[in-house]
CSV table of C-alpha atoms and ligand atoms in Angstrom, one decimal:
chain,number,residue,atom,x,y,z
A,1,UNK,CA,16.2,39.7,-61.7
A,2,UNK,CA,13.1,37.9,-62.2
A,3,UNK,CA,10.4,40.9,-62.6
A,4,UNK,CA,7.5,38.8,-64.0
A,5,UNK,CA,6.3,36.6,-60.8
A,6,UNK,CA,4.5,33.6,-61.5
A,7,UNK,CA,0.4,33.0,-61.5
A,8,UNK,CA,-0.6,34.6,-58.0
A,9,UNK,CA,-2.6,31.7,-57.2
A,10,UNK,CA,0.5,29.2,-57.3
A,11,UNK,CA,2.6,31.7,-54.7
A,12,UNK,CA,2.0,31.0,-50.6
A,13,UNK,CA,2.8,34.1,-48.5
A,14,UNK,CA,3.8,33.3,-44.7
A,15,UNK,CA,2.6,34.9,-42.1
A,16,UNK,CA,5.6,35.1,-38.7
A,17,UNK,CA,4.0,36.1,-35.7
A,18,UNK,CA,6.1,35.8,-32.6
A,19,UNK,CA,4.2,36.4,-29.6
A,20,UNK,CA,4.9,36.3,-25.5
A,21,UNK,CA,2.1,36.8,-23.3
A,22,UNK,CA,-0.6,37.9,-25.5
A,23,UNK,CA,-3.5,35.7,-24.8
A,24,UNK,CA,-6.0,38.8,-23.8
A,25,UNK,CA,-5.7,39.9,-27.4
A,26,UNK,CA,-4.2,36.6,-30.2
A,27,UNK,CA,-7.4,35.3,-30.6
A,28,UNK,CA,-8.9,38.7,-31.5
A,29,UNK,CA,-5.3,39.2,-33.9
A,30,UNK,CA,-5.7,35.8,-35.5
A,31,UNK,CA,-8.9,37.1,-36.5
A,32,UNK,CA,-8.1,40.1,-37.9
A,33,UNK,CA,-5.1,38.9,-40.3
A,34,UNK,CA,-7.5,35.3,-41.6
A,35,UNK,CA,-10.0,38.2,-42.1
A,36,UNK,CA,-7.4,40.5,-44.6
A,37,UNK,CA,-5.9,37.5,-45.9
A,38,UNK,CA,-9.1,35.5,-46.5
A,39,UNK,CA,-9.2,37.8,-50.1
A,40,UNK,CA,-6.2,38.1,-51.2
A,41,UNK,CA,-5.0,36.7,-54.3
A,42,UNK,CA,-2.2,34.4,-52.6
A,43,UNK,CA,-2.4,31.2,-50.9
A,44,UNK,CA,-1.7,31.6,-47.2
A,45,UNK,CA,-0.6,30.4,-43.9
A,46,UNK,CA,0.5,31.9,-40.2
A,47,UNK,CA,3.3,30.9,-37.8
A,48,UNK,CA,2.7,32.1,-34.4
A,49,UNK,CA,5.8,31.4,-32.1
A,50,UNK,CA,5.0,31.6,-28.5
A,51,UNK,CA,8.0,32.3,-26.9
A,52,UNK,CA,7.5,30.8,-23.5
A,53,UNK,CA,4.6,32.8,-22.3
A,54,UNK,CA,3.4,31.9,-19.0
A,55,UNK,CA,-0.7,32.8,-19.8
A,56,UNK,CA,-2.8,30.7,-22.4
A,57,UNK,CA,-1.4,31.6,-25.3
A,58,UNK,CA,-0.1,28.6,-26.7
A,59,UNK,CA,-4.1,26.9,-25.5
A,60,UNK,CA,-5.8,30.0,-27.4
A,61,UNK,CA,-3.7,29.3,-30.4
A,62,UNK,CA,-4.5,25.9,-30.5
A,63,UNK,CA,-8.0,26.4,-29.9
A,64,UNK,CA,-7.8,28.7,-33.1
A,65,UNK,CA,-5.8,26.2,-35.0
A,66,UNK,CA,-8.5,23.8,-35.7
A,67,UNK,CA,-10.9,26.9,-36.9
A,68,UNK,CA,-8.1,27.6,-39.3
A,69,UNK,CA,-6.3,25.1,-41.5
A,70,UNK,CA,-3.4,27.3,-42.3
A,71,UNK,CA,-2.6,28.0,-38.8
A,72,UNK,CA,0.4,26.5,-37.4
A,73,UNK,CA,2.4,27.2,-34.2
A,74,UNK,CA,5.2,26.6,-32.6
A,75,UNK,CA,5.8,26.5,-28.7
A,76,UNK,CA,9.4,27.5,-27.2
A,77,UNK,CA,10.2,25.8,-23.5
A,78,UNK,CA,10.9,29.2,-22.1
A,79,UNK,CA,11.2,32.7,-23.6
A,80,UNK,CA,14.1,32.7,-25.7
A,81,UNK,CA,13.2,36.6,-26.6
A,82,UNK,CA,11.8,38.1,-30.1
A,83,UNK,CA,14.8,37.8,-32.3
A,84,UNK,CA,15.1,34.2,-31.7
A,85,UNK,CA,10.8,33.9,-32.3
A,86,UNK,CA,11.3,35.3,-35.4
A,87,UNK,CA,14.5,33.3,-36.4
A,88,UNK,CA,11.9,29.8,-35.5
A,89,UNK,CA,9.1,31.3,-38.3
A,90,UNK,CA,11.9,32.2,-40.8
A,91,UNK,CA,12.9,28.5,-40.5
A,92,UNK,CA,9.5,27.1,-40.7
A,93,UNK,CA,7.6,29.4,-43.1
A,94,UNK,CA,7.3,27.9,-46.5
A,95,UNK,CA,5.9,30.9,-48.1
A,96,UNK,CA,7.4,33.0,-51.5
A,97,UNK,CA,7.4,35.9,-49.1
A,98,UNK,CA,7.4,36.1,-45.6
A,99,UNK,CA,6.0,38.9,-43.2
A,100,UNK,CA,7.1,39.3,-40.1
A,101,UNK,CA,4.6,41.1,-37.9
A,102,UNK,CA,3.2,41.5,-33.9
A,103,UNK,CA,0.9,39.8,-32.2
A,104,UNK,CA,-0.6,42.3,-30.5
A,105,UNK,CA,-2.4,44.4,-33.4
A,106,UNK,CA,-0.5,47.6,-33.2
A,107,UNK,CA,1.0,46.1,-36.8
A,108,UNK,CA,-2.3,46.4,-38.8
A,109,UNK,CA,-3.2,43.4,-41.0
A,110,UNK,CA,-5.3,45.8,-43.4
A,111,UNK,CA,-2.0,46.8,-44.3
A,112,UNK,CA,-0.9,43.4,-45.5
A,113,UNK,CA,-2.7,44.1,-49.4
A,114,UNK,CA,-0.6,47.0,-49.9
A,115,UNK,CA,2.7,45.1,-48.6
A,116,UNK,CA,1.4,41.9,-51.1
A,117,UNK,CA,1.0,44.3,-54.3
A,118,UNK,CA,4.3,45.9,-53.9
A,119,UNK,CA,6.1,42.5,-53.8
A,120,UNK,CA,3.7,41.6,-56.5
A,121,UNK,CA,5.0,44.2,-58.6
A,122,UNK,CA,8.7,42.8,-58.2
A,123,UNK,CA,10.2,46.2,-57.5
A,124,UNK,CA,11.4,44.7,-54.4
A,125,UNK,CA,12.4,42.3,-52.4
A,126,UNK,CA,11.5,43.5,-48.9
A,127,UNK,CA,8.8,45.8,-47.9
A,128,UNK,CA,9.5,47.5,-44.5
A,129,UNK,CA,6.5,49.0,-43.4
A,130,UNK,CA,7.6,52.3,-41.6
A,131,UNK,CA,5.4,54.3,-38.4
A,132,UNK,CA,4.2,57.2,-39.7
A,133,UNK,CA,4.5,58.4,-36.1
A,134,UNK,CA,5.1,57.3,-32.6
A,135,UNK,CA,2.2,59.7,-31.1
A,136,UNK,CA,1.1,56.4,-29.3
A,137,UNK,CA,4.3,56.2,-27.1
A,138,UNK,CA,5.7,58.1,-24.4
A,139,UNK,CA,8.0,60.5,-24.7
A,140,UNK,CA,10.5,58.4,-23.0
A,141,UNK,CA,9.7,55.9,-25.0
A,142,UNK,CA,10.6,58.7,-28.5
A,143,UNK,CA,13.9,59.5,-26.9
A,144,UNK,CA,15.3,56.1,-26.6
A,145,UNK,CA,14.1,55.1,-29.6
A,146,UNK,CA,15.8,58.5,-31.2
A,147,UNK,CA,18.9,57.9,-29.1
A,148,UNK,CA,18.9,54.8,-30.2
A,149,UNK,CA,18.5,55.2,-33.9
A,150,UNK,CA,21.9,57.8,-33.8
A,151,UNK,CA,23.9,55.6,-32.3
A,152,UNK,CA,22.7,52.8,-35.0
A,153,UNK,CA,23.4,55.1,-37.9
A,154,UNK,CA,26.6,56.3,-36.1
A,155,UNK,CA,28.3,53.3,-34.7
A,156,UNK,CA,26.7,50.7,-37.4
A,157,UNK,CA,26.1,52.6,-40.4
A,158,UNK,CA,22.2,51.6,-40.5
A,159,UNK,CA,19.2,53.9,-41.3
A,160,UNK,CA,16.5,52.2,-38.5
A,161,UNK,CA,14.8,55.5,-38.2
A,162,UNK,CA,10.9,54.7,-37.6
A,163,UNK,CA,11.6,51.0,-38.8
A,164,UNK,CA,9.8,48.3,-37.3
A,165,UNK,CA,10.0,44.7,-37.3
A,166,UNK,CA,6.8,44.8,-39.4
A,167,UNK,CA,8.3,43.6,-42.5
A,168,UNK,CA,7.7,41.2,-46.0
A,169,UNK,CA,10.6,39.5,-47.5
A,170,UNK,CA,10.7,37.9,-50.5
A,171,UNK,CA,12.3,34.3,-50.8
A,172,UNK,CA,15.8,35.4,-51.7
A,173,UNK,CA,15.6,37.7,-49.0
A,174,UNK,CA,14.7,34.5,-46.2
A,175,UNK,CA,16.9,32.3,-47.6
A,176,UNK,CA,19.7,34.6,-47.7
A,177,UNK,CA,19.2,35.5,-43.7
A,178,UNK,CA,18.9,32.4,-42.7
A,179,UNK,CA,22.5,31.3,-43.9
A,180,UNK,CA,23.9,34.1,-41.2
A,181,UNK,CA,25.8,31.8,-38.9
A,182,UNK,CA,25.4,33.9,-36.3
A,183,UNK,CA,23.6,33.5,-33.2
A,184,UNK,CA,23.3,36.8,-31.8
A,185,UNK,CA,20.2,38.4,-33.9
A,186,UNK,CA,19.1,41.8,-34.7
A,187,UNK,CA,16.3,41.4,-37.2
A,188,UNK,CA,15.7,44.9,-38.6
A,189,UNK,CA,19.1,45.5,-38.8
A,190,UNK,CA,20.2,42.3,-40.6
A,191,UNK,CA,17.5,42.9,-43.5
A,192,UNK,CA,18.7,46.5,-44.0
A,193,UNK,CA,22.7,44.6,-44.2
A,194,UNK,CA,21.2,42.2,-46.9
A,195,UNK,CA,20.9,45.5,-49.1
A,196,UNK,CA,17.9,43.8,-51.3
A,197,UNK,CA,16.0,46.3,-53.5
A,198,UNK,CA,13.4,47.7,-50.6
A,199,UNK,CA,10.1,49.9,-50.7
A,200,UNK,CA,8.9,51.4,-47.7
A,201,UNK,CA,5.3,51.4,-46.8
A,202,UNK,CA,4.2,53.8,-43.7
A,203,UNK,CA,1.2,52.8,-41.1
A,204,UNK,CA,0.4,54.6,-37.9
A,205,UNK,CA,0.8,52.5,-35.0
A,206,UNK,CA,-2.8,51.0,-34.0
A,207,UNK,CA,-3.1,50.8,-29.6
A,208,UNK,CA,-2.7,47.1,-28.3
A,209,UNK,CA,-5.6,44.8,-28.7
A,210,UNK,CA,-5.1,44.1,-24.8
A,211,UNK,CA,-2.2,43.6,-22.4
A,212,UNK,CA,1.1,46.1,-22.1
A,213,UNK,CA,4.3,45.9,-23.8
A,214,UNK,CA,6.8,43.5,-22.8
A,215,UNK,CA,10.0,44.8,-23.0
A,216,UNK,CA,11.4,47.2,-19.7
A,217,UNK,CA,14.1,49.5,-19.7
A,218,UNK,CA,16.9,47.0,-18.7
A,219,UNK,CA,15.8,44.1,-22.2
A,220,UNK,CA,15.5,47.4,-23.9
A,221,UNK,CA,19.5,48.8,-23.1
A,222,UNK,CA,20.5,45.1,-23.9
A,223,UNK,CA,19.0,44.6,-26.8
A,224,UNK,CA,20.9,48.4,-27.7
A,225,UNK,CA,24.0,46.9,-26.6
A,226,UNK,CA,23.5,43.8,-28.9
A,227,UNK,CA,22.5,45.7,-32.0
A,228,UNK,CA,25.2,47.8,-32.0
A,229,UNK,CA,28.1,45.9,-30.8
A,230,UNK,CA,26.8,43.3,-32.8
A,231,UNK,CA,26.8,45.3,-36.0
A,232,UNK,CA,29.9,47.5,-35.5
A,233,UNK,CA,33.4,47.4,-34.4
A,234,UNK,CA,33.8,51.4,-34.0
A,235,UNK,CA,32.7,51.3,-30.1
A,236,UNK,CA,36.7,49.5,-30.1
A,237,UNK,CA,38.4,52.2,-32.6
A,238,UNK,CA,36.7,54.8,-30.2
A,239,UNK,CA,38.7,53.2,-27.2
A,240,UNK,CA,41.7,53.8,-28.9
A,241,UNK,CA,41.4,57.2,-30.2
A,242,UNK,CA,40.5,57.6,-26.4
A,243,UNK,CA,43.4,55.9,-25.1
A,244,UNK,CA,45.7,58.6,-27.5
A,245,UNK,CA,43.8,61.8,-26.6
A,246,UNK,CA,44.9,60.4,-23.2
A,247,UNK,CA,48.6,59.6,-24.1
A,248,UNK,CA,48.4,63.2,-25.1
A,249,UNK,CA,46.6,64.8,-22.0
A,250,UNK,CA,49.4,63.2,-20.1
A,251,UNK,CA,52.5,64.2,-22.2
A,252,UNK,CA,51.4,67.7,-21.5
A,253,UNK,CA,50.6,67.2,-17.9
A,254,UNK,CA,54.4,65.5,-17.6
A,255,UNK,CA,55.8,68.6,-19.3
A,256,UNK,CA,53.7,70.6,-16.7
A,257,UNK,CA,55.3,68.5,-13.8
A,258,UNK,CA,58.7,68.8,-15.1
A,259,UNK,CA,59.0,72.7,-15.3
A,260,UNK,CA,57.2,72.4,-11.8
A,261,UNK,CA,59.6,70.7,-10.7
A,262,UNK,CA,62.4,72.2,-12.4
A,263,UNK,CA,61.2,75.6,-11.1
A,264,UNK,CA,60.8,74.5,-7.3
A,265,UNK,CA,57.0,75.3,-6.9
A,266,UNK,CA,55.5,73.6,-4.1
A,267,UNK,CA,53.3,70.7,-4.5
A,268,UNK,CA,50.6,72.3,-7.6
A,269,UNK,CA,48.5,70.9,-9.9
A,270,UNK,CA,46.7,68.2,-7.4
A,271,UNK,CA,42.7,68.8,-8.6
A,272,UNK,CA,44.0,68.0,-12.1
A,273,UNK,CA,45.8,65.2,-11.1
A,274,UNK,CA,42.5,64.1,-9.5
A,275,UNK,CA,40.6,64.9,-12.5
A,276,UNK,CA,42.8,62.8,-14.4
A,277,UNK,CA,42.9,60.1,-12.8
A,278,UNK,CA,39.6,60.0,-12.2
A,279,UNK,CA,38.6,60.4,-15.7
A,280,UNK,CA,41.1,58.0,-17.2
A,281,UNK,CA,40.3,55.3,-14.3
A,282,UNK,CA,36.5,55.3,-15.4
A,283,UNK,CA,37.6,55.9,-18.9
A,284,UNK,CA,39.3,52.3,-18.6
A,285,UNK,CA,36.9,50.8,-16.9
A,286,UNK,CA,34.6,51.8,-19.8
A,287,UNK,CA,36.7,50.2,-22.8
A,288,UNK,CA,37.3,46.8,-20.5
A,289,UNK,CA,33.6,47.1,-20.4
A,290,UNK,CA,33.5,47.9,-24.2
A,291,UNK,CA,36.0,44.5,-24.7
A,292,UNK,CA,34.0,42.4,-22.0
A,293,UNK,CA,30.7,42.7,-24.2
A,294,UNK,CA,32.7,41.9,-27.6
A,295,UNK,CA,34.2,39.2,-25.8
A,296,UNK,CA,30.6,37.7,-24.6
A,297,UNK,CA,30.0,38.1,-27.6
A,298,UNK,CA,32.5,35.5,-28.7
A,299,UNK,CA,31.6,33.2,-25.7
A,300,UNK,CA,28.3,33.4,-26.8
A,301,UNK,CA,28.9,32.3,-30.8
A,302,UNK,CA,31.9,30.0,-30.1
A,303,UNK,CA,29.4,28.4,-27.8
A,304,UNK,CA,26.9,27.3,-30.6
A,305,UNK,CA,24.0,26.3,-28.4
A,306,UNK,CA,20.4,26.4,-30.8
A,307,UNK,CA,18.6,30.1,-30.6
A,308,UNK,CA,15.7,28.4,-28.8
A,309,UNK,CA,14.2,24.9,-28.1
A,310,UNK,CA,10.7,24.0,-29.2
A,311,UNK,CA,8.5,22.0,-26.9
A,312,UNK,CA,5.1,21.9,-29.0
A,313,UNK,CA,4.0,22.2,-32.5
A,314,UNK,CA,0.6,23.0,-33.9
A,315,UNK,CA,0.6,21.7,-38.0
A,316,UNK,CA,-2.7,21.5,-39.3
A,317,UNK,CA,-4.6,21.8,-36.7
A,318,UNK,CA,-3.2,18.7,-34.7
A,319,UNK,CA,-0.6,19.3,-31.5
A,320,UNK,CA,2.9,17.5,-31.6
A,321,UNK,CA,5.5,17.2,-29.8
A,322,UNK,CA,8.9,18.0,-31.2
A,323,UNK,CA,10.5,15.4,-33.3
B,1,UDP,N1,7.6,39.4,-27.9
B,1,UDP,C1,8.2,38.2,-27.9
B,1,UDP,N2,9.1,37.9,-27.0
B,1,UDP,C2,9.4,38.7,-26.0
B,1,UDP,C3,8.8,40.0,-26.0
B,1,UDP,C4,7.9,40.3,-26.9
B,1,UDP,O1,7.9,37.3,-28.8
B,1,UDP,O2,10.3,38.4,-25.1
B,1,UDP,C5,6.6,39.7,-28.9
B,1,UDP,C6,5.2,40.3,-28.4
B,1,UDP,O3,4.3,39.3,-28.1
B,1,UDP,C7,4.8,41.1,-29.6
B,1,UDP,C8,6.1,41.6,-30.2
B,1,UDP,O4,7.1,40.8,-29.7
B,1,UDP,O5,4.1,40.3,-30.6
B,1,UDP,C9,6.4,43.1,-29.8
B,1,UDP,O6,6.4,43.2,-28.4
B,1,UDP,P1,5.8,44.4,-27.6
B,1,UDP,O7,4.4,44.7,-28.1
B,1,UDP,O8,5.9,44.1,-26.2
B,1,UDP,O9,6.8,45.5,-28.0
B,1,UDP,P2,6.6,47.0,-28.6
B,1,UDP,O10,5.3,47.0,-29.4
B,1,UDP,O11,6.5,47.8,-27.5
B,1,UDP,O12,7.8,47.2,-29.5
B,2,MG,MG1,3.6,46.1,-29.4
């Protein structure tokens, strides 16, 4: 492992920012990070995907671009959604280490230094910056998240607890994700799969610069779905252990009818038979559910459309189209 990193001055950090409806606040944001990076030892530069919004993002960005040499941007034809944002920086970033972080301020730039001095060290090869605590969300909001989280650690065998997407990768760790072949995308998780040395690094979640958060319940549950089907088979071993507690259930419940039968007592046993077949019916329907979404998944890969398709590009400071 290489522990003694070369002359600061001769590494470039990238900055990912994917971003989707944010104009209110990206101006403010770009800001903020040129402002904490404007010191630091390492050369820099910032990729800000806008993925589709329908405000002035992309115009603000641009606008910014020529005020700032090293930033560079890149302008999906509709929202593809966050993973695939990301995915676009990964690809274009050019940086010895690469941070992923939000557009929208809540992942604070003054944490960047102590992010850059860890990696500096060479302990590590990702530094995941972990909330300290989620006192700026809902409750709701702290219960899916912990729900979630369970089912992660249960189902796929990851540790996301307080994770974020806020997160520096070194080279290795880049180059490494972006040979996944896979299409279907879970970020956090697939960092945490890489199983590269990582130091965690907590910050309190700062409010929004401006605007309100863009996912709803419904991308939210999806995005669930994704991350764990996507990560874990188990969902489809629990099926089957369910399909043999049933096998079970109804050996005893044929024994039951026999001796009913064998004994001449009237017509018994018919709430149970309900309950059964209620059960198992919805029980089924729940593991062709379970296949259907393993199957999509399938459809989806086999498929091999791109993750997103880029309509604009800002690269020092000048707009182009895509070649
Ligand atoms: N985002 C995105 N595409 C989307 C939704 C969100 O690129 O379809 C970006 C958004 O602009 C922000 C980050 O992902 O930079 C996190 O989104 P948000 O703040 O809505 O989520 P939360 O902070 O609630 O997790
Ligand atoms: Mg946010």
């Amino acid at each position: 492992m290489n522990l003694q990193p070369a002359s600061a001055k001769s590494r470039l950090v990238s900055i990912v920012v994917p971003a989707f409806n944010e104009a209110e606040g990206i101006a403010a944001f770009i800001e903020r990070l040129v402002a904490a990076l404007r010191d630091c030892e390492f050369e820099f530069e910032i990729w800000i995907v806008d993925d589709g919004s329908k405000d002035d993002t992309w115009a603000r960005v641009c606008v910014e671009g020529v005020r700032h040499p090293q930033l560079h941007g890149l302008r999906f034809t509709r929202n593809f959604g966050k993973e695939a944002a990301i995915l676009a920086g990964l690809r274009h970033a050019r940086g010895d280490a690469v941070v992923v972080m939000d557009a929208d301020g809540q992942h604070p730039p003054a944490l960047l230094s102590g992010m850059l001095a860890i990696w500096r060290g060479g302990s590590a090869q990702i530094v995941a910056a972990t909330k300290a605590e989620r006192n700026t969300d809902s409750w709701t909001t702290r219960l899916n998240a912990q729900i979630f989280n369970r089912m992660m650690k249960w189902l796929a065998g990851l540790d996301l607890a307080n994770a974020s997407d806020f997160r520096l990768l070194d080279r290795r760790v880049v180059d490494a994700l972006l040979k996944f072949p896979e299409k279907i995308r879970f970020f956090r998780g697939m960092t945490v799969w890489t199983g590269f040395a990582t130091r965690e690094i907590s910050f309190e979640v700062a409010p929004r610069i401006a605007g309100n958060s863009q996912w709803n319940s419904a991308q939210l549950t999806r995005l669930a779905i994704n991350a764990i089907t996507a990560y874990s088979a188990k969902p489809l071993g629990l099926i089957f252990r369910l399909g043999l507690i049933g096998m079970v259930a109804a050996a005893a419940l044929l024994v039951q009818a026999l001796y009913s039968w064998h004994s001449n007592v009237a017509v018994s046993g018919w709430t149970s038979l309900t309950i059964v077949i209620l059960f198992f019916g919805s029980a089924n329907m729940l593991g062709i559910g379970v296949l259907g979404v393993y199957l999509a998944h399938i459809f989806d890969e086999i498929k091999g459309r791109p993750e997103f398709l880029i309509q604009e590009r800002l690269v020092d400071g000048g707009q182009s189209n895509p070649d």
